[in-house]
Tab-separated table of C-alpha atoms in Angstrom:
chain	number	residue	atom	x	y	z
A	9	UNK	CA	75.933	163.774	38.378
A	10	UNK	CA	75.237	166.070	41.335
A	11	UNK	CA	77.166	165.758	44.574
A	12	UNK	CA	75.964	163.085	46.947
A	13	UNK	CA	74.041	164.175	50.016
A	14	UNK	CA	75.162	161.042	51.894
A	15	UNK	CA	78.497	159.247	51.542
A	16	UNK	CA	79.058	155.774	52.954
A	17	UNK	CA	82.555	154.385	53.374
A	18	UNK	CA	83.466	150.733	53.854
A	19	UNK	CA	83.682	147.407	52.067
A	20	UNK	CA	81.299	145.732	49.645
A	21	UNK	CA	81.717	141.960	49.805
A	22	UNK	CA	80.674	138.914	47.828
A	23	UNK	CA	77.905	136.939	49.549
A	24	UNK	CA	77.863	133.196	48.860
A	25	UNK	CA	74.738	131.558	50.296
A	26	UNK	CA	73.738	127.908	50.370
A	27	UNK	CA	70.357	127.278	48.665
A	28	UNK	CA	67.238	127.699	50.775
A	29	UNK	CA	67.912	126.536	54.314
A	30	UNK	CA	70.612	124.010	53.398
A	31	UNK	CA	73.847	123.702	55.335
A	32	UNK	CA	76.959	125.123	53.696
A	33	UNK	CA	77.967	122.860	50.783
A	34	UNK	CA	75.138	120.430	51.451
A	35	UNK	CA	74.670	120.941	47.719
A	36	UNK	CA	77.677	121.953	45.568
A	37	UNK	CA	75.968	125.292	44.841
A	38	UNK	CA	76.158	128.866	46.130
A	39	UNK	CA	73.860	131.815	45.385
A	40	UNK	CA	76.268	134.657	44.584
A	41	UNK	CA	75.195	138.219	45.386
A	42	UNK	CA	76.832	141.220	47.039
A	43	UNK	CA	76.459	142.785	50.463
A	44	UNK	CA	78.260	144.552	53.272
A	45	UNK	CA	77.075	147.019	55.881
A	46	UNK	CA	78.032	150.311	54.266
A	47	UNK	CA	77.032	149.353	50.724
A	48	UNK	CA	73.688	148.104	52.071
A	49	UNK	CA	73.043	151.540	53.575
A	50	UNK	CA	74.023	153.294	50.340
A	51	UNK	CA	71.698	151.166	48.227
A	52	UNK	CA	68.750	151.589	50.587
A	53	UNK	CA	69.188	155.371	50.713
A	54	UNK	CA	69.481	155.596	46.950
A	55	UNK	CA	66.220	153.648	46.705
A	56	UNK	CA	64.619	156.282	48.934
A	57	UNK	CA	65.685	158.989	46.498
A	58	UNK	CA	68.630	160.337	48.510
A	59	UNK	CA	71.711	161.130	46.360
A	60	UNK	CA	74.248	158.670	47.744
A	61	UNK	CA	77.877	157.851	47.030
A	62	UNK	CA	79.855	154.791	48.151
A	63	UNK	CA	83.634	154.971	48.630
A	64	UNK	CA	85.614	151.752	48.816
A	65	UNK	CA	88.498	149.797	47.318
A	66	UNK	CA	87.830	146.932	44.899
A	67	UNK	CA	90.101	144.622	42.916
A	68	UNK	CA	90.840	145.386	39.284
A	69	UNK	CA	89.137	142.274	37.967
A	70	UNK	CA	85.768	141.023	36.733
A	71	UNK	CA	84.406	140.516	40.260
A	72	UNK	CA	85.208	144.109	41.125
A	73	UNK	CA	83.523	145.183	37.885
A	74	UNK	CA	80.404	143.243	38.854
A	75	UNK	CA	80.281	144.831	42.306
A	76	UNK	CA	80.438	148.295	40.780
A	77	UNK	CA	77.750	147.391	38.247
A	78	UNK	CA	75.505	146.222	41.099
A	79	UNK	CA	75.947	149.492	42.973
A	80	UNK	CA	75.190	151.472	39.818
A	81	UNK	CA	72.099	149.386	39.162
A	82	UNK	CA	70.628	150.865	42.344
A	83	UNK	CA	71.679	154.421	41.490
A	84	UNK	CA	74.654	154.674	43.850
A	85	UNK	CA	77.454	157.026	42.735
A	86	UNK	CA	80.624	154.921	42.324
A	87	UNK	CA	83.034	157.665	41.237
A	88	UNK	CA	85.026	157.189	44.436
A	89	UNK	CA	85.532	153.436	44.195
A	90	UNK	CA	89.283	152.887	44.039
A	91	UNK	CA	90.545	150.000	41.912
A	92	UNK	CA	93.690	148.233	43.067
A	93	UNK	CA	95.368	144.844	43.406
A	94	UNK	CA	93.991	142.241	45.766
A	95	UNK	CA	90.724	140.382	46.013
A	96	UNK	CA	87.167	141.001	47.067
A	97	UNK	CA	86.123	140.081	50.585
A	98	UNK	CA	83.683	137.179	50.878
A	99	UNK	CA	81.207	135.901	53.389
A	100	UNK	CA	79.497	132.530	53.289
A	101	UNK	CA	75.957	132.440	54.635
A	102	UNK	CA	73.818	129.574	55.869
A	103	UNK	CA	70.204	130.492	56.669
A	104	UNK	CA	68.953	129.037	59.928
A	105	UNK	CA	65.495	127.709	60.686
A	106	UNK	CA	63.514	127.217	63.888
A	107	UNK	CA	66.042	126.482	66.660
A	108	UNK	CA	69.064	126.278	64.292
A	109	UNK	CA	70.654	129.718	64.005
A	110	UNK	CA	71.958	131.241	60.819
A	111	UNK	CA	75.712	131.046	60.364
A	112	UNK	CA	78.285	133.343	58.734
A	113	UNK	CA	81.847	132.419	57.745
A	114	UNK	CA	84.066	135.373	56.784
A	115	UNK	CA	86.874	135.301	54.236
A	116	UNK	CA	87.997	138.927	54.062
A	117	UNK	CA	91.706	138.841	54.902
A	118	UNK	CA	93.892	140.439	52.239
A	119	UNK	CA	90.999	142.050	50.363
A	120	UNK	CA	91.553	145.224	48.375
A	121	UNK	CA	89.875	147.199	51.159
A	122	UNK	CA	91.726	145.404	53.941
A	123	UNK	CA	95.089	146.290	52.402
A	124	UNK	CA	94.260	149.885	51.388
A	125	UNK	CA	96.297	152.488	53.256
A	126	UNK	CA	95.452	155.894	54.719
A	127	UNK	CA	96.026	158.606	52.167
A	128	UNK	CA	94.550	156.458	49.388
A	129	UNK	CA	91.380	158.538	49.043
A	130	UNK	CA	91.002	162.145	47.970
A	131	UNK	CA	88.693	163.276	50.749
A	132	UNK	CA	88.151	166.683	49.145
A	133	UNK	CA	86.588	164.860	46.216
A	134	UNK	CA	84.818	162.125	48.205
A	135	UNK	CA	83.178	164.538	50.641
A	136	UNK	CA	82.512	167.396	48.221
A	137	UNK	CA	78.961	168.624	48.818
A	138	UNK	CA	78.175	165.870	51.333
A	139	UNK	CA	75.960	166.487	54.339
A	140	UNK	CA	76.460	163.089	55.934
A	141	UNK	CA	79.086	160.334	56.205
A	142	UNK	CA	78.142	156.842	57.374
A	143	UNK	CA	80.633	154.200	58.534
A	144	UNK	CA	80.344	150.991	60.525
A	145	UNK	CA	82.395	148.832	62.853
A	146	UNK	CA	82.655	146.064	60.246
A	147	UNK	CA	85.355	147.715	58.139
A	148	UNK	CA	87.746	148.706	60.987
A	149	UNK	CA	87.605	145.060	62.116
A	150	UNK	CA	89.162	143.625	58.942
A	151	UNK	CA	92.676	145.087	59.271
A	152	UNK	CA	94.726	147.742	61.022
A	153	UNK	CA	95.113	149.757	57.818
A	154	UNK	CA	91.347	149.667	57.209
A	155	UNK	CA	90.814	150.884	60.779
A	156	UNK	CA	93.187	153.787	60.168
A	157	UNK	CA	91.370	154.585	56.918
A	158	UNK	CA	88.033	154.608	58.720
A	159	UNK	CA	89.447	156.955	61.362
A	160	UNK	CA	90.790	159.158	58.583
A	161	UNK	CA	87.361	159.296	56.932
A	162	UNK	CA	85.495	160.442	60.033
A	163	UNK	CA	88.252	162.912	60.952
A	164	UNK	CA	88.059	164.493	57.498
A	165	UNK	CA	84.262	164.606	57.645
A	166	UNK	CA	84.134	166.329	61.001
A	167	UNK	CA	86.828	168.793	59.878
A	168	UNK	CA	84.328	169.794	57.190
A	169	UNK	CA	81.432	169.885	59.701
A	170	UNK	CA	79.721	166.928	58.038
A	171	UNK	CA	77.409	164.836	60.222
A	172	UNK	CA	78.906	161.401	60.931
A	173	UNK	CA	76.937	158.286	61.857
A	174	UNK	CA	78.441	154.987	62.897
A	175	UNK	CA	76.768	151.613	63.273
A	176	UNK	CA	79.003	149.820	65.774
A	177	UNK	CA	78.354	146.425	64.122
A	178	UNK	CA	80.458	144.299	66.464
A	179	UNK	CA	81.549	141.114	64.670
A	180	UNK	CA	83.606	138.894	66.971
A	181	UNK	CA	84.886	136.716	64.126
A	182	UNK	CA	86.471	139.680	62.326
A	183	UNK	CA	88.624	141.176	65.068
A	184	UNK	CA	91.782	139.130	64.543
A	185	UNK	CA	94.714	141.447	63.813
A	186	UNK	CA	95.802	142.213	67.367
A	187	UNK	CA	93.637	145.201	68.240
A	188	UNK	CA	90.479	144.937	70.292
A	189	UNK	CA	87.267	146.523	69.103
A	190	UNK	CA	87.167	149.132	71.915
A	191	UNK	CA	90.782	150.185	71.214
A	192	UNK	CA	89.840	151.042	67.647
A	193	UNK	CA	86.214	152.069	67.896
A	194	UNK	CA	86.635	154.516	70.767
A	195	UNK	CA	89.047	156.580	68.651
A	196	UNK	CA	86.561	156.615	65.781
A	197	UNK	CA	83.752	157.555	68.156
A	198	UNK	CA	85.499	160.813	69.037
A	199	UNK	CA	84.267	162.084	65.652
A	200	UNK	CA	80.752	160.563	65.546
A	201	UNK	CA	77.460	162.459	65.956
A	202	UNK	CA	74.924	159.628	65.641
A	203	UNK	CA	75.699	156.261	67.260
A	204	UNK	CA	73.755	153.167	66.195
A	205	UNK	CA	73.987	149.876	68.055
A	206	UNK	CA	72.433	146.468	68.466
A	207	UNK	CA	71.584	145.106	71.898
A	208	UNK	CA	75.181	144.202	72.801
A	209	UNK	CA	77.204	146.488	70.536
A	210	UNK	CA	77.761	149.287	73.055
A	211	UNK	CA	79.300	146.842	75.482
A	212	UNK	CA	81.390	144.794	73.056
A	213	UNK	CA	82.360	147.395	70.462
A	214	UNK	CA	82.927	150.298	72.840
A	215	UNK	CA	83.885	148.443	76.030
A	216	UNK	CA	81.056	149.946	78.072
A	217	UNK	CA	81.008	148.020	81.321
A	218	UNK	CA	77.333	147.314	81.774
A	219	UNK	CA	76.020	143.780	81.783
A	220	UNK	CA	74.304	143.111	78.462
A	221	UNK	CA	70.590	142.401	78.330
A	222	UNK	CA	70.779	139.263	76.196
A	223	UNK	CA	67.466	137.701	77.092
A	224	UNK	CA	65.042	136.866	74.317
A	225	UNK	CA	62.194	138.443	76.261
A	226	UNK	CA	60.948	142.009	76.194
A	227	UNK	CA	63.872	144.469	76.550
A	228	UNK	CA	64.280	146.341	79.826
A	229	UNK	CA	63.866	149.932	78.671
A	230	UNK	CA	65.249	151.366	81.904
A	231	UNK	CA	68.434	149.404	81.262
A	232	UNK	CA	68.731	150.718	77.705
A	233	UNK	CA	68.004	154.284	78.801
A	234	UNK	CA	70.873	154.008	81.287
A	235	UNK	CA	73.129	152.356	78.698
A	236	UNK	CA	72.456	155.050	76.092
A	237	UNK	CA	73.035	157.768	78.681
A	238	UNK	CA	76.340	156.133	79.614
A	239	UNK	CA	77.491	156.160	75.983
A	240	UNK	CA	76.459	159.815	75.595
A	241	UNK	CA	78.393	160.682	78.754
A	242	UNK	CA	81.549	158.964	77.498
A	243	UNK	CA	81.414	160.459	74.002
A	244	UNK	CA	80.520	164.166	74.121
A	245	UNK	CA	80.437	164.549	70.303
A	246	UNK	CA	77.370	162.280	70.163
A	247	UNK	CA	74.031	163.990	69.665
A	248	UNK	CA	72.010	160.778	69.682
A	249	UNK	CA	72.511	157.161	70.704
A	250	UNK	CA	70.164	154.719	68.987
A	251	UNK	CA	69.803	151.025	69.906
A	252	UNK	CA	67.891	148.359	67.994
A	253	UNK	CA	66.165	145.856	70.274
A	254	UNK	CA	65.935	142.442	68.657
A	255	UNK	CA	64.212	139.627	70.555
A	256	UNK	CA	65.313	136.303	69.058
A	257	UNK	CA	62.638	133.728	69.768
A	258	UNK	CA	63.884	131.491	66.939
A	259	UNK	CA	65.641	131.868	63.591
A	260	UNK	CA	62.227	132.546	62.024
A	261	UNK	CA	60.577	134.634	64.724
A	262	UNK	CA	61.960	137.855	66.199
A	263	UNK	CA	60.624	140.849	68.022
A	264	UNK	CA	61.915	144.126	66.560
A	265	UNK	CA	61.915	147.626	68.011
A	266	UNK	CA	64.348	150.419	68.823
A	267	UNK	CA	65.020	153.297	71.162
A	268	UNK	CA	66.851	156.613	70.868
A	269	UNK	CA	68.340	158.863	73.520
A	270	UNK	CA	68.743	162.387	72.119
A	271	UNK	CA	70.235	163.878	75.324
A	272	UNK	CA	66.798	165.134	76.303
A	273	UNK	CA	64.736	161.970	76.637
A	274	UNK	CA	64.428	158.341	75.628
A	275	UNK	CA	62.220	157.707	72.603
A	276	UNK	CA	60.864	154.202	72.000
A	277	UNK	CA	59.523	152.912	68.695
A	278	UNK	CA	56.625	150.644	67.962
A	279	UNK	CA	57.441	146.948	68.405
A	280	UNK	CA	56.972	144.572	65.447
A	281	UNK	CA	56.417	140.838	65.832
A	282	UNK	CA	58.370	139.512	62.843
A	283	UNK	CA	57.323	135.954	62.005
A	284	UNK	CA	58.313	133.748	59.067
A	285	UNK	CA	61.567	135.659	58.536
A	286	UNK	CA	62.901	135.409	54.985
A	287	UNK	CA	66.363	136.942	55.617
A	288	UNK	CA	67.389	138.945	58.660
A	289	UNK	CA	70.878	139.828	57.355
A	290	UNK	CA	71.010	143.543	56.572
A	291	UNK	CA	68.097	144.514	58.818
A	292	UNK	CA	70.385	146.681	60.936
A	293	UNK	CA	71.714	148.382	57.807
A	294	UNK	CA	68.144	148.965	56.607
A	295	UNK	CA	67.464	150.524	60.006
A	296	UNK	CA	70.519	152.794	59.682
A	297	UNK	CA	69.449	153.901	56.215
A	298	UNK	CA	65.930	154.590	57.446
A	299	UNK	CA	67.239	156.671	60.334
A	300	UNK	CA	69.505	158.705	58.048
A	301	UNK	CA	66.640	159.184	55.580
A	302	UNK	CA	64.344	160.437	58.325
A	303	UNK	CA	66.869	162.935	59.644
A	304	UNK	CA	68.115	164.312	56.288
A	305	UNK	CA	64.532	164.797	55.095
A	306	UNK	CA	63.679	166.866	58.175
A	307	UNK	CA	61.675	164.422	60.260
A	308	UNK	CA	61.784	164.892	64.015
A	309	UNK	CA	63.564	162.288	66.121
A	310	UNK	CA	60.437	160.288	66.950
A	311	UNK	CA	59.349	160.090	63.310
A	312	UNK	CA	62.866	159.216	62.104
A	313	UNK	CA	63.051	156.415	64.688
A	314	UNK	CA	59.708	155.019	63.544
A	315	UNK	CA	60.748	155.153	59.882
A	316	UNK	CA	64.018	153.363	60.680
A	317	UNK	CA	62.321	150.643	62.705
A	318	UNK	CA	59.699	150.002	60.033
A	319	UNK	CA	62.393	149.897	57.334
A	320	UNK	CA	64.343	147.318	59.343
A	321	UNK	CA	61.184	145.299	59.887
A	322	UNK	CA	60.465	145.122	56.153
A	323	UNK	CA	64.025	144.032	55.372
A	324	UNK	CA	63.305	140.713	57.152
A	325	UNK	CA	60.955	139.901	54.264
A	326	UNK	CA	63.514	140.441	51.477
A	327	UNK	CA	66.186	137.889	50.459
A	328	UNK	CA	69.761	139.136	50.195
A	329	UNK	CA	71.678	141.883	51.955
A	330	UNK	CA	70.007	144.814	50.210
A	331	UNK	CA	66.782	146.437	51.362
A	332	UNK	CA	64.687	146.933	48.245
A	333	UNK	CA	61.775	148.610	50.029
A	334	UNK	CA	60.364	152.000	49.058
A	335	UNK	CA	59.429	155.046	51.099
A	336	UNK	CA	55.778	154.344	50.311
A	337	UNK	CA	56.025	150.773	51.634
A	338	UNK	CA	57.736	151.885	54.843
A	339	UNK	CA	55.184	154.649	55.338
A	340	UNK	CA	52.297	152.220	54.790
A	341	UNK	CA	53.662	149.945	57.510
A	342	UNK	CA	54.048	152.868	59.895
A	343	UNK	CA	50.435	153.776	59.192
A	344	UNK	CA	49.280	150.306	60.183
A	345	UNK	CA	49.132	148.402	56.891
A	346	UNK	CA	50.721	145.119	57.998
A	347	UNK	CA	48.171	142.651	56.598
A	348	UNK	CA	50.334	141.491	53.701
A	349	UNK	CA	47.323	141.550	51.369
A	350	UNK	CA	48.026	141.552	47.651
A	351	UNK	CA	48.358	145.078	46.230
A	352	UNK	CA	46.385	145.261	42.967
């Protein structure tokens, strides 16, 4: 197998979802699949034809075997998955509807990835031939050792002049080991070239002191231009700061767009009115994968932003964490084909 163009590093987790829109354990049944920010990005990129490798730690048991088999099913290189003692991280998911929001319960403490130590990975092997490393703020939140591993990964990548992207992915329910998100994430950010954030991630993950625009109405683009500029000023290694702009009207109806500051100007994507949402989990990861795809295939910033936004839009229509869309489907949406008519 040839060397991966993109490497993602983080944790793949078991997703246990209640059926349909039921509450957790309303029925004694869970739909068991896999997910996790960095694995979601790897799978989406592999589906776009980008050679992609995923580095993680998984338990030496049948569940770990199944996670690896799932990654391989989508063409992701798993040579750098480390097997060790421990367990797989889990999240329980309850899909919301109308005015009832979706709900996530994490069970990731003591996982194989959470207990892995710096020095566990052979970075010469993991990063051999790579052009890009992608990480997220989810993995550093699960334990202090995982945070140190994540810092090690981006340090090693930048030492090799590999482009590093980071989706800040602030998850309040994960930060429980005594370190705040800004304490950890700001050290990681010293090695990042492309920053990706949701509407409140810059403030909560990085500790940027600007009041968050949390309204469900149309985003204030002047505010986000100033916020992105502030992040670029505080982190000189950043070439671009990208922010997804979700408007949550209900659990089933969101507005979806994004902006990018590339140190020259603010670029703003098309806005999509996403109704009848099937599953919004993983939309940010689909966006990240789309952005990486656009950049590594030579698109300019405006085109890469549009591809990422369209990819994230389509993910809302697909159950599960993984974005199973194709380049052709994303391109069709960009070109205005949003009717949903049957393709024959």
